[in-house]
Amino acid sequence: MDRVMRLAERAAKSTIPVLIEGESGVGKEVLARAIQGSGDRRGKPFVTVNCGSLPDNLLESELFGHLKGAFSGAHQDRQGRIEAAHGGTLFLDEINSASLDLQVKLLRVLQERVLTPVGGNAEVAVDIRLVTATNQDLEAEIRAGRFREDLFYRIHVVSIELPPLRRRMGDLKALCNLFIERLAQDYGKSVQSVSDECLAVLAGHDWPGNIRQLENALERGVLMAPGIELLPEHLGNEILEAVGWQSGQP
């Protein structure tokens, strides 16, 4: 993670595109926000779009905006997310989900710094810092014909791989302390720390959902804990069964 942060800090000092790679839940958007907050564009718009959460036609309208009457239901002009990020940073998560047609249009924005809203003819100039993220191997997607090689090289100027939680267990206690402090404050609970046994249980899990899954598990634990220390029995059965923990056994 020290190497990751050093690379992110260097990338933040420029406006070159950054590609963040890693499994779901490792904190790719958190890192993208850190890059924005460490560079010259801090304080400017940070606009995020999950490309995998919308069908392609809606994703195009979401990104590029549309004019009134461009399609059924377009009752008024609507600014797109790219234009909303003007002067700041646009973060595109799950960029691998964008269709080939949409990839062509994104490539034009990067090369020419202009966009055309859906249903329009006039070009709109945009100045954005692009950060993208993927949980897929984009080079494999290129070989499969699902991702454009020219777009890949445009967004891949700096590539940062975020390791999964199972490869960074040295961070586990710090992450637990961070989440417990915030969650206890949010829910008005008195939990202050995680017990050694509970930490051992957490370290025994492989965390397929990574840091997002850890935060969810700790949220459940903080809500269930009556005292100041988080114990294994306060965690959900999913975690306890996965590591084979039983009450009364070391």
mmCIF file of C-alpha atoms in Angstrom:
data_model
loop_
_atom_site.group_PDB
_atom_site.id
_atom_site.type_symbol
_atom_site.label_atom_id
_atom_site.label_comp_id
_atom_site.label_asym_id
_atom_site.label_seq_id
_atom_site.Cartn_x
_atom_site.Cartn_y
_atom_site.Cartn_z
ATOM 1 C CA MET A 1 0.000 0.000 0.000
ATOM 2 C CA ASP A 2 2.968 2.345 0.530
ATOM 3 C CA ARG A 3 3.936 1.710 -3.086
ATOM 4 C CA VAL A 4 0.343 2.285 -4.207
ATOM 5 C CA MET A 5 0.123 5.599 -2.364
ATOM 6 C CA ARG A 6 3.500 6.831 -3.645
ATOM 7 C CA LEU A 7 2.390 6.116 -7.193
ATOM 8 C CA ALA A 8 -0.973 7.806 -6.593
ATOM 9 C CA GLU A 9 0.727 10.900 -5.149
ATOM 10 C CA ARG A 10 2.984 11.193 -8.195
ATOM 11 C CA ALA A 11 0.032 10.746 -10.550
ATOM 12 C CA ALA A 12 -1.939 13.426 -8.655
ATOM 13 C CA LYS A 13 0.643 16.054 -9.589
ATOM 14 C CA SER A 14 -0.361 15.802 -13.269
ATOM 15 C CA THR A 15 -3.594 15.525 -15.240
ATOM 16 C CA ILE A 16 -2.725 12.312 -17.073
ATOM 17 C CA PRO A 17 -5.375 9.551 -17.094
ATOM 18 C CA VAL A 18 -5.136 6.947 -14.343
ATOM 19 C CA LEU A 19 -6.461 3.391 -14.469
ATOM 20 C CA ILE A 20 -7.113 1.734 -11.091
ATOM 21 C CA GLU A 21 -7.298 -2.052 -11.195
ATOM 22 C CA GLY A 22 -8.550 -4.342 -8.459
ATOM 23 C CA GLU A 23 -11.290 -6.617 -7.226
ATOM 24 C CA SER A 24 -14.696 -5.301 -6.187
ATOM 25 C CA GLY A 25 -14.646 -3.690 -2.767
ATOM 26 C CA VAL A 26 -10.922 -2.889 -2.530
ATOM 27 C CA GLY A 27 -11.483 0.887 -2.458
ATOM 28 C CA LYS A 28 -10.913 2.035 -6.033
ATOM 29 C CA GLU A 29 -13.203 5.062 -5.669
ATOM 30 C CA VAL A 30 -11.547 5.972 -2.369
ATOM 31 C CA LEU A 31 -8.170 6.018 -4.134
ATOM 32 C CA ALA A 32 -9.611 8.052 -7.011
ATOM 33 C CA ARG A 33 -10.863 10.656 -4.525
ATOM 34 C CA ALA A 34 -7.434 10.709 -2.873
ATOM 35 C CA ILE A 35 -5.823 11.427 -6.259
ATOM 36 C CA GLN A 36 -8.286 14.269 -6.821
ATOM 37 C CA GLY A 37 -7.703 15.642 -3.321
ATOM 38 C CA SER A 38 -3.904 15.615 -3.676
ATOM 39 C CA GLY A 39 -3.683 17.380 -7.027
ATOM 40 C CA ASP A 40 -4.301 20.814 -8.494
ATOM 41 C CA ARG A 41 -7.987 19.963 -8.994
ATOM 42 C CA ARG A 42 -8.790 19.501 -5.320
ATOM 43 C CA GLY A 43 -11.922 21.428 -4.450
ATOM 44 C CA LYS A 44 -13.186 21.068 -8.019
ATOM 45 C CA PRO A 45 -16.006 18.698 -9.071
ATOM 46 C CA PHE A 46 -15.472 14.982 -8.549
ATOM 47 C CA VAL A 47 -18.088 13.157 -10.602
ATOM 48 C CA THR A 48 -18.460 9.389 -10.450
ATOM 49 C CA VAL A 49 -20.332 7.076 -12.828
ATOM 50 C CA ASN A 50 -20.607 3.299 -12.507
ATOM 51 C CA CYS A 51 -20.634 2.068 -16.107
ATOM 52 C CA GLY A 52 -21.932 -1.334 -15.039
ATOM 53 C CA SER A 53 -25.050 -0.018 -13.328
ATOM 54 C CA LEU A 54 -26.886 1.332 -16.394
ATOM 55 C CA PRO A 55 -27.918 -0.093 -19.777
ATOM 56 C CA ASP A 56 -25.896 1.315 -22.642
ATOM 57 C CA ASN A 57 -28.477 3.788 -23.982
ATOM 58 C CA LEU A 58 -29.032 5.299 -20.539
ATOM 59 C CA LEU A 59 -25.303 5.343 -19.833
ATOM 60 C CA GLU A 60 -24.663 7.424 -22.960
ATOM 61 C CA SER A 61 -27.298 9.960 -21.911
ATOM 62 C CA GLU A 62 -25.917 9.972 -18.351
ATOM 63 C CA LEU A 63 -22.403 10.704 -19.585
ATOM 64 C CA PHE A 64 -23.027 13.029 -22.524
ATOM 65 C CA GLY A 65 -26.347 14.595 -21.570
ATOM 66 C CA HIS A 66 -29.235 15.042 -23.981
ATOM 67 C CA LEU A 67 -31.418 17.673 -25.580
ATOM 68 C CA LYS A 68 -35.143 17.958 -25.158
ATOM 69 C CA GLY A 69 -36.909 15.540 -27.503
ATOM 70 C CA ALA A 70 -33.780 13.456 -28.162
ATOM 71 C CA PHE A 71 -35.721 10.316 -27.220
ATOM 72 C CA SER A 72 -38.971 9.302 -25.595
ATOM 73 C CA GLY A 73 -39.089 10.762 -22.107
ATOM 74 C CA ALA A 74 -36.527 13.513 -22.770
ATOM 75 C CA HIS A 75 -38.786 16.383 -21.711
ATOM 76 C CA GLN A 76 -35.992 18.889 -21.158
ATOM 77 C CA ASP A 77 -32.299 19.446 -21.789
ATOM 78 C CA ARG A 78 -30.065 17.598 -19.337
ATOM 79 C CA GLN A 79 -26.389 18.172 -18.671
ATOM 80 C CA GLY A 80 -24.257 15.028 -18.772
ATOM 81 C CA ARG A 81 -21.851 13.838 -16.111
ATOM 82 C CA ILE A 82 -18.808 14.565 -18.282
ATOM 83 C CA GLU A 83 -19.776 18.223 -18.604
ATOM 84 C CA ALA A 84 -20.598 18.339 -14.882
ATOM 85 C CA ALA A 85 -16.987 17.302 -14.190
ATOM 86 C CA HIS A 86 -15.578 20.242 -16.193
ATOM 87 C CA GLY A 87 -12.507 21.582 -14.426
ATOM 88 C CA GLY A 88 -12.407 18.594 -12.086
ATOM 89 C CA THR A 89 -12.224 14.815 -12.207
ATOM 90 C CA LEU A 90 -14.473 12.234 -13.863
ATOM 91 C CA PHE A 91 -14.281 8.788 -12.278
ATOM 92 C CA LEU A 92 -15.636 5.951 -14.441
ATOM 93 C CA ASP A 93 -15.980 2.732 -12.461
ATOM 94 C CA GLU A 94 -16.315 -0.631 -14.241
ATOM 95 C CA ILE A 95 -15.104 0.944 -17.484
ATOM 96 C CA ASN A 96 -14.958 -2.597 -18.883
ATOM 97 C CA SER A 97 -18.797 -2.596 -18.966
ATOM 98 C CA ALA A 98 -19.005 0.228 -21.535
ATOM 99 C CA SER A 99 -20.066 -0.919 -25.010
ATOM 100 C CA LEU A 100 -17.710 -0.643 -27.977
ATOM 101 C CA ASP A 101 -19.833 2.172 -29.457
ATOM 102 C CA LEU A 102 -19.654 4.140 -26.234
ATOM 103 C CA GLN A 103 -15.927 3.506 -26.010
ATOM 104 C CA VAL A 104 -15.487 5.254 -29.375
ATOM 105 C CA LYS A 105 -17.293 8.326 -28.056
ATOM 106 C CA LEU A 106 -15.246 8.353 -24.855
ATOM 107 C CA LEU A 107 -12.070 8.155 -26.933
ATOM 108 C CA ARG A 108 -13.155 11.255 -28.856
ATOM 109 C CA VAL A 109 -13.690 13.163 -25.616
ATOM 110 C CA LEU A 110 -10.161 12.267 -24.486
ATOM 111 C CA GLN A 111 -8.538 13.093 -27.806
ATOM 112 C CA GLU A 112 -10.441 16.231 -28.820
ATOM 113 C CA ARG A 113 -11.771 17.459 -25.438
ATOM 114 C CA VAL A 114 -15.254 17.974 -26.846
ATOM 115 C CA LEU A 115 -18.539 16.098 -26.610
ATOM 116 C CA THR A 116 -21.862 16.141 -28.398
ATOM 117 C CA PRO A 117 -25.020 15.649 -26.301
ATOM 118 C CA VAL A 118 -27.475 12.963 -27.392
ATOM 119 C CA GLY A 119 -29.818 14.505 -29.966
ATOM 120 C CA GLY A 120 -27.565 17.522 -30.527
ATOM 121 C CA ASN A 121 -25.132 18.732 -33.171
ATOM 122 C CA ALA A 122 -23.194 21.451 -31.373
ATOM 123 C CA GLU A 123 -19.951 20.457 -29.694
ATOM 124 C CA VAL A 124 -19.316 21.282 -26.027
ATOM 125 C CA ALA A 125 -15.719 21.834 -24.882
ATOM 126 C CA VAL A 126 -14.772 19.969 -21.702
ATOM 127 C CA ASP A 127 -11.696 19.936 -19.485
ATOM 128 C CA ILE A 128 -11.643 16.841 -17.276
ATOM 129 C CA ARG A 129 -9.134 14.726 -15.449
ATOM 130 C CA LEU A 130 -10.140 11.102 -16.160
ATOM 131 C CA VAL A 131 -9.698 8.308 -13.631
ATOM 132 C CA THR A 132 -11.101 4.906 -14.573
ATOM 133 C CA ALA A 133 -11.388 1.646 -12.675
ATOM 134 C CA THR A 134 -11.932 -1.981 -13.582
ATOM 135 C CA ASN A 135 -12.275 -5.311 -11.812
ATOM 136 C CA GLN A 136 -11.509 -7.156 -15.058
ATOM 137 C CA ASP A 137 -8.277 -7.781 -17.006
ATOM 138 C CA LEU A 138 -8.667 -5.223 -19.816
ATOM 139 C CA GLU A 139 -5.949 -6.807 -21.945
ATOM 140 C CA ALA A 140 -7.932 -10.064 -21.849
ATOM 141 C CA GLU A 141 -11.052 -8.052 -22.749
ATOM 142 C CA ILE A 142 -9.165 -6.622 -25.751
ATOM 143 C CA ARG A 143 -8.226 -10.115 -26.920
ATOM 144 C CA ALA A 144 -11.877 -11.142 -26.554
ATOM 145 C CA GLY A 145 -12.963 -8.187 -28.712
ATOM 146 C CA ARG A 146 -14.895 -6.481 -25.909
ATOM 147 C CA PHE A 147 -12.590 -3.523 -25.304
ATOM 148 C CA ARG A 148 -10.886 -1.173 -27.732
ATOM 149 C CA GLU A 149 -7.118 -1.258 -27.717
ATOM 150 C CA ASP A 150 -6.818 2.454 -28.604
ATOM 151 C CA LEU A 151 -8.983 3.453 -25.629
ATOM 152 C CA PHE A 152 -6.999 1.155 -23.367
ATOM 153 C CA TYR A 153 -3.765 2.953 -24.173
ATOM 154 C CA ARG A 154 -5.412 6.336 -23.612
ATOM 155 C CA ILE A 155 -6.655 5.460 -20.112
ATOM 156 C CA HIS A 156 -3.673 3.279 -19.169
ATOM 157 C CA VAL A 157 -1.043 6.036 -18.999
ATOM 158 C CA VAL A 158 -0.659 5.371 -15.267
ATOM 159 C CA SER A 159 -1.939 2.048 -13.920
ATOM 160 C CA ILE A 160 -2.361 1.390 -10.196
ATOM 161 C CA GLU A 161 -3.257 -2.057 -8.868
ATOM 162 C CA LEU A 162 -5.046 -2.104 -5.515
ATOM 163 C CA PRO A 163 -4.349 -5.421 -3.776
ATOM 164 C CA PRO A 164 -7.211 -7.426 -2.253
ATOM 165 C CA LEU A 165 -7.638 -7.384 1.515
ATOM 166 C CA ARG A 166 -6.361 -10.970 1.873
ATOM 167 C CA ARG A 167 -2.960 -9.751 0.597
ATOM 168 C CA ARG A 168 -2.763 -6.831 3.040
ATOM 169 C CA MET A 169 -3.668 -8.331 6.403
ATOM 170 C CA GLY A 170 -1.085 -6.067 8.023
ATOM 171 C CA ASP A 171 -3.644 -3.281 7.526
ATOM 172 C CA LEU A 172 -6.473 -5.202 9.192
ATOM 173 C CA LYS A 173 -6.201 -3.744 12.698
ATOM 174 C CA ALA A 174 -5.876 -0.170 11.412
ATOM 175 C CA LEU A 175 -8.900 -0.641 9.175
ATOM 176 C CA CYS A 176 -10.914 -2.122 12.046
ATOM 177 C CA ASN A 177 -10.035 0.790 14.318
ATOM 178 C CA LEU A 178 -10.961 3.297 11.619
ATOM 179 C CA PHE A 179 -14.346 1.726 10.895
ATOM 180 C CA ILE A 180 -15.210 1.036 14.550
ATOM 181 C CA GLU A 181 -14.528 4.639 15.542
ATOM 182 C CA ARG A 182 -16.725 5.972 12.735
ATOM 183 C CA LEU A 183 -19.519 3.414 13.138
ATOM 184 C CA ALA A 184 -19.677 3.819 16.933
ATOM 185 C CA GLN A 185 -20.086 7.554 16.439
ATOM 186 C CA ASP A 186 -22.732 7.087 13.739
ATOM 187 C CA TYR A 187 -24.819 4.698 15.862
ATOM 188 C CA GLY A 188 -24.145 6.197 19.287
ATOM 189 C CA LYS A 189 -22.419 3.038 20.543
ATOM 190 C CA SER A 190 -19.628 2.738 23.114
ATOM 191 C CA VAL A 191 -17.441 0.266 21.159
ATOM 192 C CA GLN A 192 -13.827 1.423 21.168
ATOM 193 C CA SER A 193 -11.716 -1.539 20.048
ATOM 194 C CA VAL A 194 -11.649 -5.045 18.628
ATOM 195 C CA SER A 195 -10.532 -7.919 20.857
ATOM 196 C CA ASP A 196 -7.462 -9.984 19.957
ATOM 197 C CA GLU A 197 -9.625 -13.066 19.427
ATOM 198 C CA CYS A 198 -12.015 -11.167 17.203
ATOM 199 C CA LEU A 199 -9.084 -9.780 15.214
ATOM 200 C CA ALA A 200 -7.793 -13.353 14.778
ATOM 201 C CA VAL A 201 -11.218 -14.444 13.499
ATOM 202 C CA LEU A 202 -11.272 -11.562 11.029
ATOM 203 C CA ALA A 203 -7.732 -12.390 9.883
ATOM 204 C CA GLY A 204 -8.803 -15.983 9.226
ATOM 205 C CA HIS A 205 -11.355 -14.975 6.593
ATOM 206 C CA ASP A 206 -10.392 -14.552 2.932
ATOM 207 C CA TRP A 207 -12.768 -11.567 2.373
ATOM 208 C CA PRO A 208 -14.026 -12.089 -1.200
ATOM 209 C CA GLY A 209 -15.852 -8.757 -0.844
ATOM 210 C CA ASN A 210 -12.691 -7.076 0.425
ATOM 211 C CA ILE A 211 -12.809 -3.860 2.468
ATOM 212 C CA ARG A 212 -16.461 -3.216 1.670
ATOM 213 C CA GLN A 213 -17.341 -6.625 3.134
ATOM 214 C CA LEU A 214 -15.159 -5.946 6.194
ATOM 215 C CA GLU A 215 -16.941 -2.650 6.815
ATOM 216 C CA ASN A 216 -20.338 -4.364 6.565
ATOM 217 C CA ALA A 217 -19.231 -7.075 9.026
ATOM 218 C CA LEU A 218 -17.968 -4.479 11.483
ATOM 219 C CA GLU A 219 -21.161 -2.476 11.149
ATOM 220 C CA ARG A 220 -23.147 -5.527 12.233
ATOM 221 C CA GLY A 221 -20.677 -6.145 15.053
ATOM 222 C CA VAL A 222 -20.830 -2.582 16.384
ATOM 223 C CA LEU A 223 -24.630 -2.709 16.416
ATOM 224 C CA MET A 224 -24.635 -6.016 18.327
ATOM 225 C CA ALA A 225 -21.865 -5.203 20.837
ATOM 226 C CA PRO A 226 -23.213 -4.048 24.216
ATOM 227 C CA GLY A 227 -19.854 -2.942 25.638
ATOM 228 C CA ILE A 228 -16.638 -1.221 24.657
ATOM 229 C CA GLU A 229 -14.961 -4.208 22.942
ATOM 230 C CA LEU A 230 -15.945 -6.045 19.783
ATOM 231 C CA LEU A 231 -15.961 -9.837 20.330
ATOM 232 C CA PRO A 232 -16.260 -12.702 17.816
ATOM 233 C CA GLU A 233 -19.859 -13.474 18.847
ATOM 234 C CA HIS A 234 -20.873 -9.992 17.707
ATOM 235 C CA LEU A 235 -19.935 -10.803 14.113
ATOM 236 C CA GLY A 236 -22.354 -12.367 11.655
ATOM 237 C CA ASN A 237 -22.648 -16.150 11.258
ATOM 238 C CA GLU A 238 -21.321 -15.886 7.703
ATOM 239 C CA ILE A 239 -17.898 -14.819 9.006
ATOM 240 C CA LEU A 240 -17.854 -17.183 12.007
ATOM 241 C CA GLU A 241 -18.834 -20.234 9.961
ATOM 242 C CA ALA A 242 -16.320 -19.391 7.233
ATOM 243 C CA VAL A 243 -13.434 -19.526 9.700
ATOM 244 C CA GLY A 244 -14.868 -22.347 11.847
ATOM 245 C CA TRP A 245 -15.031 -20.323 15.066
ATOM 246 C CA GLN A 246 -16.948 -21.792 18.010
ATOM 247 C CA SER A 247 -17.550 -20.147 21.359
ATOM 248 C CA GLY A 248 -15.292 -21.426 24.115
ATOM 249 C CA GLN A 249 -12.598 -22.734 21.772
ATOM 250 C CA PRO A 250 -9.293 -20.874 21.297
#
